Short mmCIF file of C-alpha atoms in Angstrom, two decimals:
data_model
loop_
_atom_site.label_atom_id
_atom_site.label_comp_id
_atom_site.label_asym_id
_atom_site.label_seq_id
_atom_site.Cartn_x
_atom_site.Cartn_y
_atom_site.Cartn_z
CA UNK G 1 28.52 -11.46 -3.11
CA UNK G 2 26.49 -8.11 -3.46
CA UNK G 3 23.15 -8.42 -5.28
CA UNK G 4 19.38 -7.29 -5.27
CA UNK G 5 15.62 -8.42 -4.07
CA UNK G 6 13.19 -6.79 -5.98
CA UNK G 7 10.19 -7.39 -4.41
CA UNK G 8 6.87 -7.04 -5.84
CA UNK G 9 3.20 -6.58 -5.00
CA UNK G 10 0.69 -7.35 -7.17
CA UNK G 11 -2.82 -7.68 -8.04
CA UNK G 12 -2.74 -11.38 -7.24
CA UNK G 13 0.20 -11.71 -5.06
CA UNK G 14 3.83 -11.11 -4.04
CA UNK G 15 6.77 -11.97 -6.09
CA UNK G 16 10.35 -12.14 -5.08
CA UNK G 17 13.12 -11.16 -7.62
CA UNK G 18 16.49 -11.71 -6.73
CA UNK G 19 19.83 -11.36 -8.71
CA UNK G 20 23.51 -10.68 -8.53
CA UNK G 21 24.70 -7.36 -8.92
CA UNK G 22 24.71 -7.37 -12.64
CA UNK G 23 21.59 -7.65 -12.49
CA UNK G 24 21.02 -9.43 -15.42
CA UNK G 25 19.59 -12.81 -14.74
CA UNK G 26 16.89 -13.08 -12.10
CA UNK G 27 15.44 -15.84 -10.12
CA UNK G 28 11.60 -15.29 -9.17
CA UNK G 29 9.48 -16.66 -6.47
CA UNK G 30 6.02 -16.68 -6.43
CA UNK G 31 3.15 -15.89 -6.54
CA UNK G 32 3.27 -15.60 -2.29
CA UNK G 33 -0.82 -14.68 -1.29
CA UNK G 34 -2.09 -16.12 -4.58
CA UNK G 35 -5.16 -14.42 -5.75
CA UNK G 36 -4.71 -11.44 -2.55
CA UNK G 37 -4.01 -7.98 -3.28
CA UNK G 38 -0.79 -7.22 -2.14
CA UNK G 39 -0.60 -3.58 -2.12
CA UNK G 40 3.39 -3.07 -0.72
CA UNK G 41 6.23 -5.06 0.60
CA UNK G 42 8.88 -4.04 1.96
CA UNK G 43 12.46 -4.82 3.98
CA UNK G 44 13.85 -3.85 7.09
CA UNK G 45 16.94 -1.53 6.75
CA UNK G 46 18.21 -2.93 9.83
CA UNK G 47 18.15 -6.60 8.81
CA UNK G 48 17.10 -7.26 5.40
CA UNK G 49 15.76 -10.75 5.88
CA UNK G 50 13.26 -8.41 7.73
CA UNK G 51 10.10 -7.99 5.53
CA UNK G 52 6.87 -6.85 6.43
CA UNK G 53 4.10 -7.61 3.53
CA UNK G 54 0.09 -5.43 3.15
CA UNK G 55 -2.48 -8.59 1.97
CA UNK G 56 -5.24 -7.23 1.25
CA UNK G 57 -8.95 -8.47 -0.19
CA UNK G 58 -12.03 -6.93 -1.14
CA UNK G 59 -13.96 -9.92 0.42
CA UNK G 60 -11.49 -11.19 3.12
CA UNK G 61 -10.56 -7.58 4.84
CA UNK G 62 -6.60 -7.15 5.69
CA UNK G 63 -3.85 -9.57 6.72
CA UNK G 64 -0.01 -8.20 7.42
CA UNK G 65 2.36 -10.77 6.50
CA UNK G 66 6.42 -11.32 8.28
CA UNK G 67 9.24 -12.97 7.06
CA UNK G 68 11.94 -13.75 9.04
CA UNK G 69 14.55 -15.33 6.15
CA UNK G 70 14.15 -12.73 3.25
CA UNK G 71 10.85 -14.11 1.71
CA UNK G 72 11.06 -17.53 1.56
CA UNK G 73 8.69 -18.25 4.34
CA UNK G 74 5.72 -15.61 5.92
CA UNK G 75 3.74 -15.98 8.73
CA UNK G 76 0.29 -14.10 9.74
CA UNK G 77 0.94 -11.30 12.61
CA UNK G 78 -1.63 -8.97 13.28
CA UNK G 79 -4.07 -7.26 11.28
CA UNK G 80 -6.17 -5.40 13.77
CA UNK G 81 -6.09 -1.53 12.66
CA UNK G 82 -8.45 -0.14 15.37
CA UNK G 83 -8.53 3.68 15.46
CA UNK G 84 -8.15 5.70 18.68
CA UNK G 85 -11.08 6.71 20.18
CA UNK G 86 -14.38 7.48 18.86
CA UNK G 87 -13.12 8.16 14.89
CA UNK G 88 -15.32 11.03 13.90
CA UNK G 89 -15.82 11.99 10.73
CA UNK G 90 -14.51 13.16 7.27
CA UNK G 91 -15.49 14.53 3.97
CA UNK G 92 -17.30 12.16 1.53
CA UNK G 93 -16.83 12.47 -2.15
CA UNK G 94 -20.13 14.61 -2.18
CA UNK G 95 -18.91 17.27 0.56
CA UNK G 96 -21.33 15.08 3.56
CA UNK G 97 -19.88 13.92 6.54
CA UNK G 98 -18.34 9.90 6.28
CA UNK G 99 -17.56 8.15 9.27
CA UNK G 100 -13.70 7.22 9.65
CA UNK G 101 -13.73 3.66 8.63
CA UNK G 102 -10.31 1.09 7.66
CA UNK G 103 -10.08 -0.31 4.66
CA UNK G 104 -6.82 -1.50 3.83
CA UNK G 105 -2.98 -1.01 4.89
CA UNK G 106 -1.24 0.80 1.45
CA UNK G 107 2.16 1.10 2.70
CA UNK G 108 4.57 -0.09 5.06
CA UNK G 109 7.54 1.32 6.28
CA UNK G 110 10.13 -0.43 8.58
CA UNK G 111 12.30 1.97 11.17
CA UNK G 112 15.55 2.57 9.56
CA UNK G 113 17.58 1.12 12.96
CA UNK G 114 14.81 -1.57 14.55
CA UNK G 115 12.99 -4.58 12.92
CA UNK G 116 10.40 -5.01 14.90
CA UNK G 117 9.34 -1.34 14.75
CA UNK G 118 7.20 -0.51 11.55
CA UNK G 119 4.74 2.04 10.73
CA UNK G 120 1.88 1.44 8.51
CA UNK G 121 -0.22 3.77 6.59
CA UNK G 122 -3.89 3.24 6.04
CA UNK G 123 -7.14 4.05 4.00
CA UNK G 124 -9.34 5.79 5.34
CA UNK G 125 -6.25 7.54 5.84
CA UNK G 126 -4.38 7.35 9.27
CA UNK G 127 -1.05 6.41 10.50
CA UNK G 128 -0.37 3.10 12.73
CA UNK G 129 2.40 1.90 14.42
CA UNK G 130 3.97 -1.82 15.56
CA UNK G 131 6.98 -1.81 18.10
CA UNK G 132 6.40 -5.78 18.07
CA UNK G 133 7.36 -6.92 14.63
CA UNK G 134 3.38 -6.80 12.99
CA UNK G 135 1.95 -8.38 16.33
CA UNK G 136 0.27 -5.17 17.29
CA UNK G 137 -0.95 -1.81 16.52
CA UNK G 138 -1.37 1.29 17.19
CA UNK G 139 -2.49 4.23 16.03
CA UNK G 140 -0.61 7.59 16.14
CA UNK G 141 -3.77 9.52 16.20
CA UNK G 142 -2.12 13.15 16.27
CA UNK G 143 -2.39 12.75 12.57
CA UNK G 144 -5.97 11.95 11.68
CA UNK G 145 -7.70 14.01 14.91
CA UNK G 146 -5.26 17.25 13.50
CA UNK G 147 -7.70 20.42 13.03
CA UNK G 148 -8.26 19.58 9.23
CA UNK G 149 -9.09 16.42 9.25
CA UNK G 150 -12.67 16.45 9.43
CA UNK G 151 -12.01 18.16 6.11
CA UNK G 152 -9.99 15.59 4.39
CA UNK G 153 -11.73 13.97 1.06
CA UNK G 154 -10.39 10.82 -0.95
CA UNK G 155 -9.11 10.54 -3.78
CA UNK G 156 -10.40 8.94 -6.90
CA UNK G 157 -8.54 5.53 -5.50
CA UNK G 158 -9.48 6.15 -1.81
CA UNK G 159 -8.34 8.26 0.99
CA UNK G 160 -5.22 6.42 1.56
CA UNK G 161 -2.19 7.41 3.81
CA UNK G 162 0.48 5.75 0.90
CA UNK G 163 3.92 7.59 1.69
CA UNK G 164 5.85 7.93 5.22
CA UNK G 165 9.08 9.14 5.16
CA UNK G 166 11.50 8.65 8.42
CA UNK G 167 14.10 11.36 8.70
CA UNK G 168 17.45 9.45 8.51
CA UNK G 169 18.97 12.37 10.62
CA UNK G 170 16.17 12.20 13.46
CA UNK G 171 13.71 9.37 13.77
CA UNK G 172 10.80 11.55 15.54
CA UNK G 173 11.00 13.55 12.26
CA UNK G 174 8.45 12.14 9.73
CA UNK G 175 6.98 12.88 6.78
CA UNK G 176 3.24 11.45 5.26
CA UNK G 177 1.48 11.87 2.49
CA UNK G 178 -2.50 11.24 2.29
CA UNK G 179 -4.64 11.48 -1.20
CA UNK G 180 -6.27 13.79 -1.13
CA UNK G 181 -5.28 16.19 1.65
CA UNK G 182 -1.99 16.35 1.33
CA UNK G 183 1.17 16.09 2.98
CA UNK G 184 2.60 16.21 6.66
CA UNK G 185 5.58 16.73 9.27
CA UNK G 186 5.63 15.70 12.44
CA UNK G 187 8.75 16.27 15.07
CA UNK G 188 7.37 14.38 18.19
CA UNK G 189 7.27 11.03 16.67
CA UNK G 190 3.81 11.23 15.54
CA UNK G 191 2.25 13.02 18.33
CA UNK G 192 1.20 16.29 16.19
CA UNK G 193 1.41 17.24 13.01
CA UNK G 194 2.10 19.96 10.41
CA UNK G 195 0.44 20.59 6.88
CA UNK G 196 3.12 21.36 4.56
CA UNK G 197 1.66 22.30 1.44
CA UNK G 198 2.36 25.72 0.96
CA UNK G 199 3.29 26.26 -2.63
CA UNK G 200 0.95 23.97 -4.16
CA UNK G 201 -1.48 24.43 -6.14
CA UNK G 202 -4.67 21.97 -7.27
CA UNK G 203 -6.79 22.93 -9.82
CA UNK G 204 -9.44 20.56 -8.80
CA UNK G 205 -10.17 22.54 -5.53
CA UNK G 206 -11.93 25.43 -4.74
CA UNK G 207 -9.28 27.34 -2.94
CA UNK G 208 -6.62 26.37 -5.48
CA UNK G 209 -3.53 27.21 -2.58
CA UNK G 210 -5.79 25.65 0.81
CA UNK G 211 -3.49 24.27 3.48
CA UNK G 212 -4.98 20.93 2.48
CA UNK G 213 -6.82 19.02 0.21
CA UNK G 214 -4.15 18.50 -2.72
CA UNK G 215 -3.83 15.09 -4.38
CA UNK G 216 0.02 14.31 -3.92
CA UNK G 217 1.24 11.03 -5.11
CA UNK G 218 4.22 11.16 -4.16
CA UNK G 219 7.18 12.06 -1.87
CA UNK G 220 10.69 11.18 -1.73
CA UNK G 221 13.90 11.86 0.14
CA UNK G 222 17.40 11.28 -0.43
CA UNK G 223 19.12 9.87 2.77
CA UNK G 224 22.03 12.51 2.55
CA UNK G 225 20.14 15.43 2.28
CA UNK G 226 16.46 15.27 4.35
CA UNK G 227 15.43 18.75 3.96
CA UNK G 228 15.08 18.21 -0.09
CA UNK G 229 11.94 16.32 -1.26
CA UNK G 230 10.57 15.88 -4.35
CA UNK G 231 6.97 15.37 -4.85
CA UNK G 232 4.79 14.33 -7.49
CA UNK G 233 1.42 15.63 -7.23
CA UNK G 234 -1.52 14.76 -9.22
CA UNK G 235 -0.74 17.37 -11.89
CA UNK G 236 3.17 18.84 -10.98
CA UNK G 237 6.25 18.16 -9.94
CA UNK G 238 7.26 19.90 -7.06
CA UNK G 239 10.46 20.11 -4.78
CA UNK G 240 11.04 21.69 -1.57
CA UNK G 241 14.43 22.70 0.07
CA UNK G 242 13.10 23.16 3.59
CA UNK G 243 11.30 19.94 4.58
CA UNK G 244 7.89 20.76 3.00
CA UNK G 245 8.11 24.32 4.55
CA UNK G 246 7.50 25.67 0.66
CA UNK G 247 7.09 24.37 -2.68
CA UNK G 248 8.17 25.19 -5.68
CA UNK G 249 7.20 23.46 -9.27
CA UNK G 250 10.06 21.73 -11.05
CA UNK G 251 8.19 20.04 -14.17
CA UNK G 252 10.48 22.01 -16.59
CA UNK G 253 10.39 20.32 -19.99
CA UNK G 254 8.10 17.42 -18.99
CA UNK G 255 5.86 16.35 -21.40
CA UNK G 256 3.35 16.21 -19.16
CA UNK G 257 3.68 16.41 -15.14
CA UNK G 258 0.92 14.02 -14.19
CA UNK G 259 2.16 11.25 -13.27
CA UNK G 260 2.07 8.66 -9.78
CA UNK G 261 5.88 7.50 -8.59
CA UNK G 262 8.86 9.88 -8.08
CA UNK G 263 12.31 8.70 -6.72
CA UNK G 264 15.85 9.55 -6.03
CA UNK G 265 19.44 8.16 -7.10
CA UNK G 266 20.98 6.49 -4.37
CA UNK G 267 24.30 8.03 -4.71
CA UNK G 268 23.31 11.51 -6.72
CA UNK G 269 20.73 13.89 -4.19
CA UNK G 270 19.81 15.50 -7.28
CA UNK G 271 18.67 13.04 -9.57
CA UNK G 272 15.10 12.12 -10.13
CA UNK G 273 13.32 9.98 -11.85
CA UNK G 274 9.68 10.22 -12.75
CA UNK G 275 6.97 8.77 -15.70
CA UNK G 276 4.85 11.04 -16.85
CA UNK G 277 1.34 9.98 -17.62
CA UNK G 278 -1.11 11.70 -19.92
CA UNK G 279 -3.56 13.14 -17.36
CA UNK G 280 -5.34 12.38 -14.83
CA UNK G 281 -8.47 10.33 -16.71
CA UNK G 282 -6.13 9.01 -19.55
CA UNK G 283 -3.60 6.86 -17.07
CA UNK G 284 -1.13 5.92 -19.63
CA UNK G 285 1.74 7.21 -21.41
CA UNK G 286 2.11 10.14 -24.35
CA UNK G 287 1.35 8.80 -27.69
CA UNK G 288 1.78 5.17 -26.41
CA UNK G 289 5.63 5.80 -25.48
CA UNK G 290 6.41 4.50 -21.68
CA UNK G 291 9.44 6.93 -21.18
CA UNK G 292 11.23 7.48 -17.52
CA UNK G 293 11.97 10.66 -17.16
CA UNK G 294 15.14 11.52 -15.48
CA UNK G 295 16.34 15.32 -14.30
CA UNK G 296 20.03 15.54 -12.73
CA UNK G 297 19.31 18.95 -11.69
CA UNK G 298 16.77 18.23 -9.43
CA UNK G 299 13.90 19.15 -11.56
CA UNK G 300 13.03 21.70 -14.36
CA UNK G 301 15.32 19.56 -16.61
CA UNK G 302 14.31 16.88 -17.68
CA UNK G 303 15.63 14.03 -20.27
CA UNK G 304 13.62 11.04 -21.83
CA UNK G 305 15.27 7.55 -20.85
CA UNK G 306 13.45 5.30 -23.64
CA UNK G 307 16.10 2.58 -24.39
CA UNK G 308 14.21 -0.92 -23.73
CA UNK G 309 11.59 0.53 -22.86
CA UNK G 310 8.34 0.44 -25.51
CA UNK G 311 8.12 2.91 -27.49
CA UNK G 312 4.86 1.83 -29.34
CA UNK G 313 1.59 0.79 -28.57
CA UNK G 314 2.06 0.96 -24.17
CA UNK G 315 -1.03 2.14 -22.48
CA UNK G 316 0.01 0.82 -19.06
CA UNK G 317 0.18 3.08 -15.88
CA UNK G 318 2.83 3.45 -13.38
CA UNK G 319 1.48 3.44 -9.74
CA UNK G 320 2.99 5.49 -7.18
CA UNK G 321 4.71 2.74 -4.83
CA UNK G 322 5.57 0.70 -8.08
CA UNK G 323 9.65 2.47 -8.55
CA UNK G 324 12.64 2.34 -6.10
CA UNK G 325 15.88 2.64 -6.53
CA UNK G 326 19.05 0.11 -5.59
CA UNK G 327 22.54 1.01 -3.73
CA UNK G 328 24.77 -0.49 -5.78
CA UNK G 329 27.56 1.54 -6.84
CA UNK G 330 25.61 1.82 -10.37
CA UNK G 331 22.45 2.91 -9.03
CA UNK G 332 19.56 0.63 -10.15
CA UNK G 333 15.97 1.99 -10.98
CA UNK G 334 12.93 -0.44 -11.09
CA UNK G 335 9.26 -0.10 -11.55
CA UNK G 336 6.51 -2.19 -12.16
CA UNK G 337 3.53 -1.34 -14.59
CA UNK G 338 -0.53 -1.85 -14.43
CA UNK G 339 0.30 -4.39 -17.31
CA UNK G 340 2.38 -6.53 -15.44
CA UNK G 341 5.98 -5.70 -16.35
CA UNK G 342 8.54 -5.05 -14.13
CA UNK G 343 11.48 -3.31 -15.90
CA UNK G 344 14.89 -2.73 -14.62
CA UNK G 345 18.19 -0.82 -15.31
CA UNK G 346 21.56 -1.53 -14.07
CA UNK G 347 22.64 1.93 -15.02
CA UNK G 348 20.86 4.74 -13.64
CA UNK G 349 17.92 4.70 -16.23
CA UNK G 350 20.19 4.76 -19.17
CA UNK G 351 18.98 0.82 -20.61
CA UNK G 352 16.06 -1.26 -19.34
CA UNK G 353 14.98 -4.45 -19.28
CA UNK G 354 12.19 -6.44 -18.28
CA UNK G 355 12.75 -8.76 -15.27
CA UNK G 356 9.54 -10.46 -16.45
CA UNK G 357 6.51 -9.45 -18.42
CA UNK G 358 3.14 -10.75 -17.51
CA UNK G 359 2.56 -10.74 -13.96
CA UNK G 360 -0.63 -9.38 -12.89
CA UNK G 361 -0.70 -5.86 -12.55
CA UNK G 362 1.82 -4.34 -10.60
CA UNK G 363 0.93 -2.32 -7.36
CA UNK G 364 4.14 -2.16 -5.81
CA UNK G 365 8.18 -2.17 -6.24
CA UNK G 366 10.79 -2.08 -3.62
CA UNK G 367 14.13 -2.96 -3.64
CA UNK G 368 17.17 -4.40 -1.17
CA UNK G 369 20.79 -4.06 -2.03
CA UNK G 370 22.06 -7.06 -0.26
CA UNK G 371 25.94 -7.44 0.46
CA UNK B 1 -19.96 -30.91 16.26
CA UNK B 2 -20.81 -27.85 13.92
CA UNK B 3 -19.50 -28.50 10.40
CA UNK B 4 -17.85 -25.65 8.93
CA UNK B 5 -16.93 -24.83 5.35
CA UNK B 6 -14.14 -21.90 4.59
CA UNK B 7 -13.91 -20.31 1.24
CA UNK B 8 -10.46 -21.58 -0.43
CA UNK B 9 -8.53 -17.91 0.85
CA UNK B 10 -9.83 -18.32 4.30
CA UNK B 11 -8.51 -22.09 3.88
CA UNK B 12 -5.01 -21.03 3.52
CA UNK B 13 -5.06 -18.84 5.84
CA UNK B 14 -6.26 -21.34 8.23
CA UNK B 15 -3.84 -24.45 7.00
CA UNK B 16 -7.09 -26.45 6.78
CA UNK B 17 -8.35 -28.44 4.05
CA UNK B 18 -11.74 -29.68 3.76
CA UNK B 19 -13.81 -29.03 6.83
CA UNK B 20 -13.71 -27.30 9.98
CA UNK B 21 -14.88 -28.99 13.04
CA UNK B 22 -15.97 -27.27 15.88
CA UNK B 23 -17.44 -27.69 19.58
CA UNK B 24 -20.07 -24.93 20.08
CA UNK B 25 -21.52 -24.46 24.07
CA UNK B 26 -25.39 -23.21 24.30
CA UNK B 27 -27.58 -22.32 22.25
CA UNK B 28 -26.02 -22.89 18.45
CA UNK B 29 -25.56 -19.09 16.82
CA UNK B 30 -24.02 -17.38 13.84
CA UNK B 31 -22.21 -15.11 16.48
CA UNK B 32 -21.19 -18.72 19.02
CA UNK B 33 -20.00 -20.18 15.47
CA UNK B 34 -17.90 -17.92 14.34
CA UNK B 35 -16.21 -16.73 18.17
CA UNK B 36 -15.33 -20.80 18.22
CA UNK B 37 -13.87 -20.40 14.91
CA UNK B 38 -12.27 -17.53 15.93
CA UNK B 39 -10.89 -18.68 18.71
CA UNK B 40 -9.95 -22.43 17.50
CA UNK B 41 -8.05 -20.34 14.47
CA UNK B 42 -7.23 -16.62 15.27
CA UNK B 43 -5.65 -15.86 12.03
CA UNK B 44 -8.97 -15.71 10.67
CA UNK B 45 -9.55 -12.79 12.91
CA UNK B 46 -10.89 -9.95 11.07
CA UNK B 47 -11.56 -11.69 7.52
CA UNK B 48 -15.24 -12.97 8.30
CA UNK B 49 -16.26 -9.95 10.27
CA UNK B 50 -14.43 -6.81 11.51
CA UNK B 51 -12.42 -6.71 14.24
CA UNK B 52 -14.16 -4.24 16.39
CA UNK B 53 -18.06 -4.07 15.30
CA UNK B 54 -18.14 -7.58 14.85
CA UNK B 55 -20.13 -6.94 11.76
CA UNK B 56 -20.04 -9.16 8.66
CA UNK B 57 -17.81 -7.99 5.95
CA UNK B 58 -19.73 -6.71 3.14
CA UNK B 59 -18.81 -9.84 0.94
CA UNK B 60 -18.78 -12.43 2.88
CA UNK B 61 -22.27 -14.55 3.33
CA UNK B 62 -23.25 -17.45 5.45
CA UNK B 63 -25.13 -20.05 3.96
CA UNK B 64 -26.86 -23.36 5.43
CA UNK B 65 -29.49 -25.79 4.39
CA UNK B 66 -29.74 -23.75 1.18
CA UNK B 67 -30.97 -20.91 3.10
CA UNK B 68 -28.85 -17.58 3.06
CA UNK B 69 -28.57 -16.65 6.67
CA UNK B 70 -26.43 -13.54 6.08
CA UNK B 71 -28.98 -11.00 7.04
CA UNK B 72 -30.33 -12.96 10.51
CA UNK B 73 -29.27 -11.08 13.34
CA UNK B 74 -25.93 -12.96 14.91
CA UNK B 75 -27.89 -14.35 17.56
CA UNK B 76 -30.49 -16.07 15.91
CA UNK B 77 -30.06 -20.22 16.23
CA UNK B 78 -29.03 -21.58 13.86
CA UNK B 79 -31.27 -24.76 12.24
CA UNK B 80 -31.29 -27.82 13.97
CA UNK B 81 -29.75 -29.65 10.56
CA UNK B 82 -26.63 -27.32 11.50
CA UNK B 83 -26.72 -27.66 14.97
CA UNK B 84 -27.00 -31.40 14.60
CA UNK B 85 -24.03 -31.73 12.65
CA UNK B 86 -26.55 -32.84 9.30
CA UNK B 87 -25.62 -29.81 6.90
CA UNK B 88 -22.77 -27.43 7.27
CA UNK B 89 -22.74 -23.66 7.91
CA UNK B 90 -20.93 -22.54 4.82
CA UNK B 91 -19.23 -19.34 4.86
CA UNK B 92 -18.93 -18.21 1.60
CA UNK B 93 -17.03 -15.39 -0.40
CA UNK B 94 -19.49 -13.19 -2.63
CA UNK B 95 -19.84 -14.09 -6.30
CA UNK B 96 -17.82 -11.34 -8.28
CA UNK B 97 -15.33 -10.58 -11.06
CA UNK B 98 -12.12 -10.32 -10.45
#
């Protein structure tokens, strides 16, 4: 019988949300790493009892969980994130120099056609790889040691590597996303790398169009068409119909186009979904309204989707690995909020409902369409 | 036999419960402790002290015979209470919100 796994990192640990493909009823596991940070789980496309889990404490450093059997038992692989060489140096918050140092593992993304391969991407922000299920890894260093990187500055939250993006059509194709330089293609696997920013534009820099430093969010593909993304940037939403050669701003109508996730129908390329957030110091939806906003044009137009969803009184956030997207033939959306709900809908956006209400606050959301 | 307490997290990690017990060769140190902790559990790799520098993580502290040893260099000896298997070397997670 066809159904879902949400699954769920949180402030405090990692829930596991499961249900049949009505999606209506929902059993939950959990908390898994009680009282850890779990900043991202997420499945194996090529065997979704595959799942690779980020652990993460301020006082305990990082762990990477496994599970073999779909989340119902983890074990510890390995956590040691050692960069390549002597690391250098990047740009601290006040413009000095600040030694390359790991922090944490924000996302984690399994090869789309082996298990045991997964790539991980870090803060301070570089890309690693395992070919050994979690047991090791490496770092693809192309990335951090490219020409700009000395340059590269954090974010408000960190300079954290948070999106990766395999090319469905091409595996040595690969997109990344780092707050805040901004985002990057490689071709050879991970050996060197492209900025692809050209057509954004950041306020919050000096050279408002520089080939990096731009706060992006965001990126997503759909699987059927690998040359569109979408991104959501700190302020704008952007699209591109040349794999990040060139940008071009799609906000449209939106209320406002600050905002952290961005994500694709499974079955319609040109759907999007987004949730615009006031701005970038007041994290929390227009006039207390938590609206998804949905365009099926691929931006510019844009529609509020506010049915189950509050429409009073919500000044939770939206972070930018907490929404994904199901497979089922009516495409499921999910995310999770700061306050600890994790909505879904059955039918593309059009009705929600919370899977549960009061978890801690909500870092992550992935989903699995199993068969 | 060094007596050595985990903070509850580390614990879990660990699948111990009360104390650890550990044989320690030559001369007794913060840095001989932990490698035979390391060693006799390597999950806790990297969640006392980092990976490559060694270094203590930034909340973490060591305590013993109500003395915070956190700031003596790794190789100092530890006190005899410790070494003697009278007190145990606490390793303890920094007091803070959250």
């Amino acid at each position: 019988m066809s159904g879902v796994r949400v699954l769920v990192g949180t402030r405090k640990g990692a829930f596991v949300m499961t249900s049949d493909a009505k999606r209506k009823r929902w059993d939950i596991a959990g908390p898994h790493f009680a009282g850890w940070e779990i900043y991202h789980v997420k499945g194996s496309p090529a065997d979704p009892n595959r799942l690779y889990a980020s652990q993460t404490s301020g006082w305990f450093g990082q762990v990477i969980q496994r599970s073999n059997d779909g989340g119902k038992t983890w074990e510890q692989v390995g956590s040691k994130f050692e960069y390549e060489g002597v690391p250098g140096t990047h740009q601290w918050y006040d413009g000095t120099p600040h030694p390359w140092e790991f922090k944490r593992v924000w996302h984690l993304e399994p090869s789309l056609d082996d298990p045991d391969t997964v790539y991980a991407g870090v803060e301070d922000a570089a890309l690693f790889k395992s070919t050994d299920a979690g047991q090791t890894w490496k770092e693809l260093a192309g990335l951090r040691e490219h020409d700009t990187g000395k340059h590269w500055q954090p974010g408000a939250g960190g300079m954290c590597l948070h999106t990766i993006i395999i090319d469905p059509r091409n595996p040595k194709r690969m997109f990344v996303a780092i707050s805040a330089a901004g985002a990057f293609r490689t071709e050879d696997a991970g050996a060197t790398w492209l900025p692809v920013n050209r057509g954004l534009r950041s306020a919050q820099i000096p050279d408002q169009d520089a080939e990096v430093g731009h706060c992006v969010h965001r990126i997503a593909m759909h699987r059927s068409n690998p040359d569109v993304l979408f991104m959501q940037k700190h302020w704008d939403v952007m699209r591109s119909d040349n794999g990040g050669d060139s940008w071009q701003e799609v906000s449209g109508n939106l209320p406002t186009d600050f905002g952290f996730p961005i994500d694709v129908h499974a079955h319609e390329p040109n759907t999007i979904f987004v949730v615009p957030i006031k701005s970038d110091s007041e994290h929390y939806p227009l006039e207390g309204k938590l609206r998804v906003y949905r365009s099926r044009t691929g931006g510019n137009e844009w529609e509020a989707l506010t049915n189950g969803l509050p429409q009073e009184n919500c000044y939770v956030n939206v972070l930018r690995d907490a929404m994904s997207v199901d497979s089922l033939d009516s495409c499921g959306v999910y995310f999770g909020t700061t306050g600890g709900q994790v909505y879904a809908s059955p039918d593309a956006g059009d009705t929600w409902e919370p899977i549960v209400r009061d978890l801690p606050a909500v870092l992550s959301v992935e989903v699995q369409t199993l068969s | 036999m060094i007596r050595l307490v985990l903070p509850t997290h580390l614990k879990t990690l660990a699948n111990v419960s009360g104390e650890v017990r550990l044989d320690v060769s030559g001369t007794v140190t913060q840095a001989a402790v932990l490698d035979a902790l390391e060693a006799a559990y390597p999950m806790l790799q990297g969640t006392i002290r980092d990976h490559v520098t060694l270094k203590r993580r930034a909340f973490v502290r060591f305590y013993a015979c109500e003395q915070d040893l956190s700031h003596e260099p790794p190789d100092t000896p530890l006190p005899d209470d410790v070494v003697k298997g009278k007190e145990p070397f606490l390793v303890v997670g920094a007091m803070a919100g959250g």
